[in-house]
Amino acid sequence: MDHVSHVHEQWRTERPDLDTSPVLVIGRIHRIAAALTPELTAVYARYGLGEGEFDVLATLRRQGAPYVLTPGELSERTMVTTGAVSKRLDRLEARGLVERRAAEGDGRSRTVHLSAAGRTLIDEAMTTHIANEQRLLAALPEADRAALAELLGRLAASLGA
């Protein structure tokens, strides 16, 4: 019996009038997320990246060539404020991983470009990241992974996440 099952059983005893079965899903999602975070961030740290920096580089890289977005687009796609994006870009630019340039046709606007060094780093980090995610899911057969992905996708869509 895992911790969440134990909590569920305790509530069933103490409050049999409540259907506490949602705890079995929400509690496990919460605990899994908390357990996954250090497993994921350890990989990012090997490349000198925090979670936010990894997210920005990965977002730029997966756009395809020429690997350019505006700070506003990065904000939307990484789901953080433009202020947070700006701080991340400052750190990445200082390392030569991205470049901010004046937008073509509008000198007041900026675009963010993934540098060659940034592309090399995120490609290496992404390879290690995916191997790590494969390791973390190794306990589940492929069919179970697919079913879980489908279920979590439906839950995420229902929550607008």
N, CA and C of each residue as an Amber inpcrd file, in Angstrom:
protein
   483
   0.8570000  -1.1820000   0.0000000   0.0000000   0.0000000   0.0000000
   0.8990000   1.2400000   0.0000000   0.7070000   2.1140000  -0.9690000
   1.4870000   3.3470000  -1.0110000   0.9020000   4.3670000  -0.0310000
   1.6350000   5.4600000   0.1450000   1.2330000   6.4930000   1.0970000
  -0.1690000   7.0370000   0.8010000  -0.4620000   7.2760000  -0.4650000
  -1.7620000   7.8540000  -0.8270000  -2.8960000   6.8760000  -0.5130000
  -2.6810000   5.5980000  -0.7530000  -3.7020000   4.5990000  -0.3850000
  -3.9490000   4.6110000   1.1180000  -2.8780000   4.7380000   1.8710000
  -2.9990000   4.8000000   3.3290000  -3.8140000   6.0230000   3.7540000
  -3.5090000   7.1740000   3.1630000  -4.2620000   8.4010000   3.4690000
  -5.7300000   8.2200000   3.1050000  -5.9700000   7.6390000   1.9450000
  -7.3510000   7.4020000   1.4970000  -8.1000000   6.5130000   2.4960000
  -7.4690000   5.4530000   2.9300000  -8.1080000   4.5490000   3.8960000
  -8.3850000   5.2520000   5.2200000  -7.4670000   6.0900000   5.6470000
  -7.6870000   6.8350000   6.8840000  -8.9220000   7.7310000   6.7550000
  -9.0390000   8.4280000   5.6220000 -10.2060000   9.2920000   5.4280000
 -11.4860000   8.4820000   5.3060000 -11.4130000   7.3290000   4.6840000
 -12.6200000   6.4820000   4.5870000 -13.1020000   6.0810000   5.9710000
 -12.1630000   5.8540000   6.8770000 -12.5240000   5.4910000   8.2490000
 -13.0850000   6.6980000   9.0020000 -12.3970000   7.8200000   8.8840000
 -12.7750000   9.0060000   9.6340000 -13.9790000   9.7400000   9.0520000
 -14.1200000   9.7020000   7.7200000 -15.2290000  10.4170000   7.0560000
 -15.8750000   9.5150000   6.0080000 -16.5480000   8.4440000   6.4550000
 -17.1730000   7.5320000   5.4950000 -18.2720000   8.1980000   4.6660000
 -18.7040000   9.3760000   5.0900000 -19.7370000  10.1130000   4.3530000
 -19.1870000  10.7980000   3.1000000 -17.8500000  10.8990000   2.9710000
 -17.2230000  11.5590000   1.8210000 -16.6550000  10.5360000   0.8510000
 -16.8000000  10.8000000  -0.4320000 -16.1220000   9.9970000  -1.4500000
 -14.7280000  10.6010000  -1.6220000 -13.7620000  10.0210000  -0.9650000
 -12.3970000  10.5520000  -1.0010000 -11.5450000   9.9150000  -2.1100000
 -12.1760000   9.2240000  -3.0370000 -11.4130000   8.5790000  -4.1160000
 -10.5960000   9.5590000  -4.9640000 -10.9790000  10.8410000  -5.1130000
 -10.1140000  11.7510000  -5.8650000  -8.7010000  11.8650000  -5.2830000
  -8.5690000  11.6440000  -3.9700000  -7.2520000  11.6800000  -3.3340000
  -6.3140000  10.6660000  -3.9980000  -6.8660000   9.5420000  -4.4420000
  -6.0440000   8.5050000  -5.0590000  -5.3920000   8.9900000  -6.3520000
  -6.0500000   9.8850000  -7.0630000  -5.4950000  10.4290000  -8.3090000
  -4.6970000  11.7020000  -8.0250000  -5.3410000  12.6890000  -7.4330000
  -4.6990000  13.9840000  -7.2160000  -3.4900000  13.8400000  -6.2930000
  -3.6390000  13.0930000  -5.2320000  -2.5290000  12.8870000  -4.3020000
  -1.3360000  12.2470000  -4.9820000  -1.5940000  11.2580000  -5.8170000
  -0.4860000  10.6030000  -6.5250000   0.1480000  11.5210000  -7.5610000
  -0.6630000  12.2640000  -8.2900000  -0.0870000  13.2140000  -9.2620000
   0.8070000  14.2120000  -8.5350000   0.3300000  14.7230000  -7.4200000
   1.1020000  15.7030000  -6.6520000   2.4180000  15.0970000  -6.1550000
   2.3590000  13.9210000  -5.5880000   3.5660000  13.2740000  -5.0590000
   4.5410000  12.9070000  -6.1820000   4.0040000  12.4430000  -7.3050000
   4.8680000  12.1020000  -8.4370000   5.5650000  13.3480000  -8.9620000
   4.8220000  14.4480000  -9.1020000   5.4290000  15.7010000  -9.5750000
   6.5570000  16.1380000  -8.6450000   6.3230000  16.0440000  -7.3500000
   7.3520000  16.4290000  -6.3790000   8.5730000  15.5170000  -6.4710000
   8.3630000  14.2350000  -6.7330000   9.4800000  13.2910000  -6.8610000
  10.2260000  13.4780000  -8.1780000   9.5180000  13.8630000  -9.2310000
  10.1540000  14.0230000 -10.5430000  11.0260000  15.2670000 -10.6390000
  10.6290000  16.3370000  -9.9840000  11.3450000  17.6070000 -10.1350000
  12.8500000  17.4800000  -9.8770000  13.2880000  16.9210000  -8.7520000
  14.7410000  16.8200000  -8.5560000  15.4180000  15.8700000  -9.5520000
  14.6900000  14.8650000 -10.0230000  15.2460000  13.9500000 -11.0210000
  15.4910000  14.6720000 -12.3500000  14.5970000  15.5930000 -12.6970000
  14.7260000  16.3460000 -13.9470000  15.7480000  17.4680000 -13.8170000
  15.6760000  18.2160000 -12.7340000  16.5710000  19.3650000 -12.5860000
  18.0330000  18.9370000 -12.4240000  18.2790000  17.7190000 -11.9420000
  19.6600000  17.2250000 -11.8480000  20.2930000  17.1330000 -13.2320000
  19.5150000  16.7390000 -14.2220000  20.0320000  16.6760000 -15.5940000
  20.3200000  18.0790000 -16.1060000  19.4060000  19.0060000 -15.8940000
  19.6200000  20.3790000 -16.3630000  20.8940000  20.9560000 -15.7410000
  21.0930000  20.6830000 -14.4610000  22.2490000  21.2240000 -13.7390000
  23.5590000  20.7200000 -14.3340000  23.5690000  19.5110000 -14.8640000
  24.7900000  18.9900000 -15.4970000  25.2420000  19.8680000 -16.6570000
  24.2960000  20.5900000 -17.2270000  24.5880000  21.4650000 -18.3590000
  24.6230000  22.9410000 -17.9460000  24.6420000  23.1640000 -16.6410000
  24.6950000  24.5270000 -16.1200000  23.3980000  25.2910000 -16.3050000
  22.2980000  24.5610000 -16.4000000  20.9980000  25.1790000 -16.6490000
  20.0510000  24.9550000 -15.4800000  19.2220000  25.9440000 -15.2320000
  18.0900000  25.7640000 -14.3450000  16.9060000  25.3070000 -15.1830000
  15.8270000  25.0010000 -14.5120000  14.6190000  24.5430000 -15.2030000
  14.1330000  25.5740000 -16.2220000  14.1560000  26.8490000 -15.8470000
  13.6920000  27.9070000 -16.7300000  14.5680000  28.0930000 -17.9510000
  15.8780000  28.0430000 -17.7530000  16.7880000  28.1910000 -18.8870000
  16.6560000  27.0280000 -19.8590000  16.5350000  25.8190000 -19.3050000
  16.3320000  24.6510000 -20.1630000  15.0620000  24.8410000 -20.9850000
  14.0010000  25.3040000 -20.3450000  12.7160000  25.4940000 -21.0200000
  12.8290000  26.4940000 -22.1680000  13.5240000  27.6030000 -21.9450000
  13.6880000  28.6110000 -23.0030000  14.4740000  28.0390000 -24.1720000
  15.6030000  27.3960000 -23.8910000  16.4110000  26.8250000 -24.9710000
  15.6400000  25.7540000 -25.7390000  14.9350000  24.8970000 -25.0140000
  14.1570000  23.8340000 -25.6700000  13.0320000  24.4200000 -26.5090000
  12.4030000  25.4830000 -26.0230000  11.3220000  26.1290000 -26.7650000
  11.8530000  26.7290000 -28.0640000  12.9830000  27.3960000 -28.0010000
  13.5890000  27.9450000 -29.2150000  13.9940000  26.8280000 -30.1810000
  14.6090000  25.7800000 -29.6540000  15.1270000  24.6960000 -30.5040000
  14.0140000  23.9620000 -31.2340000  12.9230000  23.6940000 -30.5650000
  11.8630000  22.8990000 -31.1940000  11.0530000  23.6970000 -32.2230000
  11.3170000  25.0090000 -32.3240000  10.6530000  25.8220000 -33.3460000
  11.1620000  25.4980000 -34.7340000  12.3500000  24.9170000 -34.8050000
  12.9830000  24.6790000 -36.0910000  13.6920000  25.9410000 -36.5510000
  14.5310000  25.7650000 -37.5530000  15.3170000  26.8950000 -38.0690000
  14.3780000  27.9930000 -38.5400000  14.6840000  29.2170000 -38.2850000
  15.9420000  29.7780000 -37.7710000  15.9980000  29.9360000 -36.2440000
  15.1520000  29.2680000 -35.4800000  15.1990000  29.2630000 -34.0160000
  15.0550000  30.6630000 -33.4290000  13.9890000  31.3410000 -33.8100000
  13.7670000  32.7290000 -33.3940000  12.3360000  32.8830000 -32.8790000
  12.2060000  33.5600000 -31.7480000  10.9030000  33.9400000 -31.1970000
  11.0380000  35.3140000 -30.5670000   9.9150000  35.9510000 -30.3550000
   9.9280000  37.2010000 -29.6010000   9.8590000  36.8540000 -28.1080000
  10.2650000  37.7840000 -27.2530000  10.1160000  37.5360000 -25.8140000
   8.6610000  37.2320000 -25.4230000   7.7030000  37.8910000 -26.0740000
   6.2900000  37.6270000 -25.7850000   5.8870000  36.2090000 -26.1590000
   6.3830000  35.7340000 -27.3040000   6.0880000  34.3450000 -27.7050000
   6.7220000  33.3560000 -26.7390000   7.9280000  33.6470000 -26.2920000
   8.5620000  32.7820000 -25.2930000   7.7530000  32.7630000 -24.0040000
   7.2450000  33.9120000 -23.6070000   6.4340000  33.9970000 -22.4040000
   5.1860000  33.1210000 -22.5270000   4.5070000  33.2160000 -23.6600000
   3.2980000  32.4020000 -23.8870000   3.6100000  30.9150000 -23.9000000
   4.6870000  30.5420000 -24.5400000   4.9960000  29.1220000 -24.7390000
   5.6480000  28.4720000 -23.5260000   6.2320000  29.2770000 -22.6590000
   6.8160000  28.7270000 -21.4320000   5.9300000  28.9890000 -20.2240000
   4.8420000  29.7110000 -20.4290000   3.8380000  29.9830000 -19.4090000
   4.4100000  30.6790000 -18.1730000   5.2860000  31.6680000 -18.4260000
   5.7790000  32.5240000 -17.3540000   5.6690000  33.9710000 -17.8230000
   5.8180000  34.8790000 -16.9120000   5.6850000  36.2960000 -17.2430000
   6.8430000  36.7490000 -18.1320000   6.6330000  37.8600000 -18.8140000
   7.7060000  38.4120000 -19.6360000   8.8940000  38.8240000 -18.7690000
   8.6310000  39.2420000 -17.5420000   9.7180000  39.5700000 -16.6200000
  10.5880000  38.3580000 -16.3220000   9.9450000  37.2210000 -16.0930000
  10.7000000  35.9870000 -15.8370000  11.4930000  35.5830000 -17.0710000
  10.8770000  35.7240000 -18.2530000  11.5850000  35.4090000 -19.4990000
  12.8000000  36.3140000 -19.6390000  12.6380000  37.5860000 -19.3400000
  13.7380000  38.5460000 -19.4550000  14.9200000  38.1410000 -18.5770000
  14.6550000  37.7150000 -17.3570000  15.7310000  37.2830000 -16.4520000
  16.4290000  36.0420000 -16.9950000  15.6470000  35.1110000 -17.5270000
  16.2300000  33.9060000 -18.1100000  17.0870000  34.2600000 -19.3180000
  16.5780000  35.1570000 -20.1400000  17.3260000  35.5700000 -21.3280000
  18.6200000  36.2780000 -20.9430000  18.5880000  37.0750000 -19.8870000
  19.8120000  37.7370000 -19.4220000  20.8900000  36.6960000 -19.1040000
  20.5060000  35.6580000 -18.3810000  21.4810000  34.6210000 -17.9970000
  21.9750000  33.8520000 -19.2270000  21.0490000  33.5030000 -20.1270000
  21.4350000  32.7500000 -21.3200000  22.2860000  33.5880000 -22.2660000
  21.9560000  34.8520000 -22.3940000  22.7220000  35.7340000 -23.2730000
  24.1400000  35.9300000 -22.7260000  24.2780000  36.0410000 -21.4180000
  25.5980000  36.2020000 -20.8010000  26.4950000  35.0040000 -21.0920000
  25.9000000  33.8450000 -21.2940000  26.6580000  32.6240000 -21.6060000
  26.8130000  32.4080000 -23.1100000  26.2430000  33.2920000 -23.9180000
  26.3650000  33.1570000 -25.3650000  25.4530000  32.1000000 -25.9590000
  24.3840000  31.7430000 -25.2440000  23.4800000  30.6880000 -25.7110000
  22.3090000  31.2320000 -26.5230000  21.9880000  32.5040000 -26.3260000
  20.9670000  33.1940000 -27.1200000  21.4750000  34.5910000 -27.4370000
  20.8640000  35.1940000 -28.4450000  21.1650000  36.5800000 -28.8010000
  19.8460000  37.3200000 -28.9400000  19.7940000  38.5310000 -28.3880000
  18.6390000  39.4010000 -28.6020000  19.0270000  40.4190000 -29.6650000
  18.1400000  40.5560000 -30.6540000  18.4080000  41.4730000 -31.7510000
  17.1760000  42.3370000 -32.0040000  17.4250000  43.4810000 -32.6480000
  16.3070000  44.3230000 -33.0740000  15.5220000  43.5680000 -34.1390000
  14.2050000  43.6180000 -34.0360000  13.3460000  42.9250000 -35.0100000
  13.4510000  43.6290000 -36.3560000  13.4100000  42.8450000 -37.4110000
  13.4330000  43.4190000 -38.7530000  12.1970000  44.2790000 -38.9540000
  12.4080000  45.4980000 -39.4340000  11.2850000  46.3800000 -39.7120000
  10.7530000  47.1350000 -38.5110000  11.2330000  46.8010000 -37.2970000
  10.7680000  47.5020000 -36.0960000  11.9000000  47.4970000 -35.0730000
  12.6900000  48.5350000 -35.0850000  13.8430000  48.6200000 -34.2040000
  13.5010000  48.6440000 -32.7310000  12.2380000  48.9240000 -32.3930000
  11.8470000  48.9500000 -30.9740000  11.5850000  47.5470000 -30.4410000
  11.2200000  46.6250000 -31.3330000  10.9330000  45.2510000 -30.9150000
  12.2050000  44.4120000 -30.9580000  12.2000000  43.3590000 -30.1540000
  13.3540000  42.4640000 -30.0950000  12.9360000  41.0590000 -30.4900000
  13.9060000  40.3300000 -31.0100000  13.7180000  38.9040000 -31.2510000
  14.8290000  38.1610000 -30.5170000  14.5560000  36.9240000 -30.1720000
  15.5250000  36.0960000 -29.4640000  15.9460000  34.9830000 -30.4120000
  17.2520000  34.8500000 -30.5880000  17.8210000  33.8650000 -31.5080000
  18.6290000  32.8450000 -30.7160000  18.4460000  31.5850000 -31.0090000
  19.2580000  30.5270000 -30.4160000  20.6080000  30.5500000 -31.1190000
  21.6800000  30.7000000 -30.3580000  23.0170000  30.7350000 -30.9560000
  23.4710000  29.3130000 -31.2850000  24.5440000  29.2130000 -32.0460000
  25.1040000  27.8960000 -32.3690000  25.4980000  27.1630000 -31.0890000
  26.0950000  27.8920000 -30.1450000  26.4670000  27.2740000 -28.8660000
  25.2270000  26.8270000 -28.0990000  24.1620000  27.6330000 -28.1650000
  22.9060000  27.2710000 -27.5080000  22.2950000  26.0220000 -28.1210000
  22.3570000  25.9400000 -29.4390000  21.8060000  24.7600000 -30.1160000
  22.5890000  23.5060000 -29.7440000  23.8930000  23.6050000 -29.7340000
  24.7190000  22.4490000 -29.3510000  24.4020000  22.0090000 -27.9300000
  24.3210000  22.9810000 -27.0190000  24.0520000  22.6510000 -25.6180000
  22.6730000  22.0260000 -25.4410000  21.6420000  22.6100000 -26.0390000
  20.2930000  22.0610000 -25.8310000  20.1430000  20.7170000 -26.5140000
  20.8180000  20.4970000 -27.6300000  20.7580000  19.1820000 -28.2680000
  21.3730000  18.1090000 -27.3630000  22.5050000  18.4230000 -26.7530000
  23.1310000  17.4740000 -25.8210000  22.2570000  17.2740000 -24.5850000
  21.7810000  18.3730000 -24.0250000  20.9590000  18.2910000 -22.8150000
  19.6600000  17.5390000 -23.0870000  19.0670000  17.7710000 -24.2440000
  17.8000000  17.1090000 -24.5740000  17.9940000  15.6030000 -24.7300000
  19.0930000  15.1920000 -25.3150000  19.3810000  13.7590000 -25.4460000
  19.4590000  13.1140000 -24.0640000  20.1670000  13.7620000 -23.1490000
  20.2910000  13.2450000 -21.7850000  18.9450000  13.3020000 -21.0600000
  18.1990000  14.3770000 -21.2750000  16.8840000  14.5480000 -20.6440000
  15.9300000  13.4280000 -21.0590000  15.8770000  13.1150000 -22.3430000
  14.9710000  12.0660000 -22.8180000  15.4040000  10.7020000 -22.2810000
  16.6950000  10.4380000 -22.2340000  17.1720000   9.1770000 -21.6480000
  16.7670000   9.0880000 -20.1780000  16.8350000  10.2040000 -19.4770000
  16.4240000  10.2500000 -18.0780000  14.9270000   9.9860000 -17.9430000
  14.1220000  10.6100000 -18.8030000  12.6760000  10.3660000 -18.7490000
  12.3500000   8.9080000 -19.0750000  13.0760000   8.3290000 -20.0170000
  12.8790000   6.8960000 -20.3200000  13.1700000   6.0550000 -19.0670000
  14.2560000   6.3860000 -18.3750000  14.6160000   5.6800000 -17.1410000
  13.5240000   5.8180000 -16.0890000  12.9920000   7.0260000 -15.9500000
  11.9740000   7.2760000 -14.9360000  10.6720000   6.5320000 -15.2170000
  10.4110000   6.2330000 -16.4780000   9.1820000   5.5240000 -16.8530000
   9.4000000   4.0370000 -17.1020000  10.5940000   3.5500000 -16.8670000
  10.9450000   2.1620000 -17.1890000  10.0700000   1.1290000 -16.4740000
   9.4950000   1.4820000 -15.3390000   8.6570000   0.5360000 -14.5930000
   7.3280000   0.2670000 -15.2910000   6.9650000   1.1170000 -16.2580000
   5.6820000   0.9680000 -16.9440000   5.8860000   0.3980000 -18.3460000
   5.1650000  -0.6600000 -18.6820000   5.2260000  -1.1580000 -20.0610000
   4.7080000  -0.0840000 -21.0300000   5.1030000  -0.1770000 -22.2950000
   4.7510000   0.8300000 -23.3010000   3.2380000   1.0580000 -23.3770000
   2.4500000  -0.0080000 -23.3180000   0.9850000   0.1350000 -23.3960000
   0.4540000   0.9440000 -22.2080000   1.0150000   0.7250000 -21.0320000
   0.5940000   1.4880000 -19.8570000   0.9940000   2.9560000 -19.9830000
   2.1850000   3.1930000 -20.5310000   2.6260000   4.5840000 -20.7460000
   1.6710000   5.3040000 -21.6860000   1.2930000   4.6220000 -22.7660000
   0.3850000   5.2280000 -23.7450000  -0.9730000   5.5220000 -23.1030000
  -1.4860000   4.5720000 -22.3130000  -2.7780000   4.7760000 -21.6480000
  -2.6890000   5.9210000 -20.6410000  -1.6020000   5.9640000 -19.8920000
  -1.4190000   7.0390000 -18.9120000  -1.3060000   8.3920000 -19.6150000
  -0.5670000   8.4480000 -20.7070000  -0.4350000   9.6990000 -21.4700000
  -1.7970000  10.1750000 -21.9630000  -2.6050000   9.2520000 -22.4430000
  -3.9540000   9.5970000 -22.9290000  -4.8130000  10.1390000 -21.7950000
  -4.8220000   9.4610000 -20.6700000  -5.6250000   9.8890000 -19.5200000
  -5.1690000  11.2340000 -18.9780000  -3.8630000  11.3910000 -18.8390000
  -3.3540000  12.6650000 -18.3210000  -3.6170000  13.7910000 -19.3220000
  -3.5660000  13.4960000 -20.6130000  -3.8830000  14.4970000 -21.6190000
  -5.3330000  14.9580000 -21.5150000  -6.2320000  14.0160000 -21.2920000
  -7.6430000  14.3800000 -21.1320000  -7.8590000  15.2040000 -19.8670000
  -7.1800000  14.8300000 -18.7850000  -7.3140000  15.5940000 -17.5450000
  -6.7390000  16.9990000 -17.7370000  -5.5760000  17.0930000 -18.3580000
  -4.9560000  18.4040000 -18.5950000  -5.8770000  19.2870000 -19.4490000
  -6.4650000  18.7200000 -20.4820000  -7.3650000  19.4930000 -21.3450000
  -8.5860000  19.9750000 -20.5630000  -9.1020000  19.1360000 -19.6900000
 -10.2840000  19.5380000 -18.9200000  -9.9750000  20.6660000 -17.9490000
  -8.7020000  20.7750000 -17.5580000  -8.2820000  21.8200000 -16.6270000
  -7.6920000  23.0330000 -17.3450000  -7.6230000  22.9520000 -18.6640000
  -7.0390000  24.0490000 -19.4440000  -5.5410000  24.1660000 -19.2400000
  -4.9120000  23.0630000 -18.9080000  -3.4570000  23.0700000 -18.6280000
  -2.6520000  22.5880000 -19.8180000
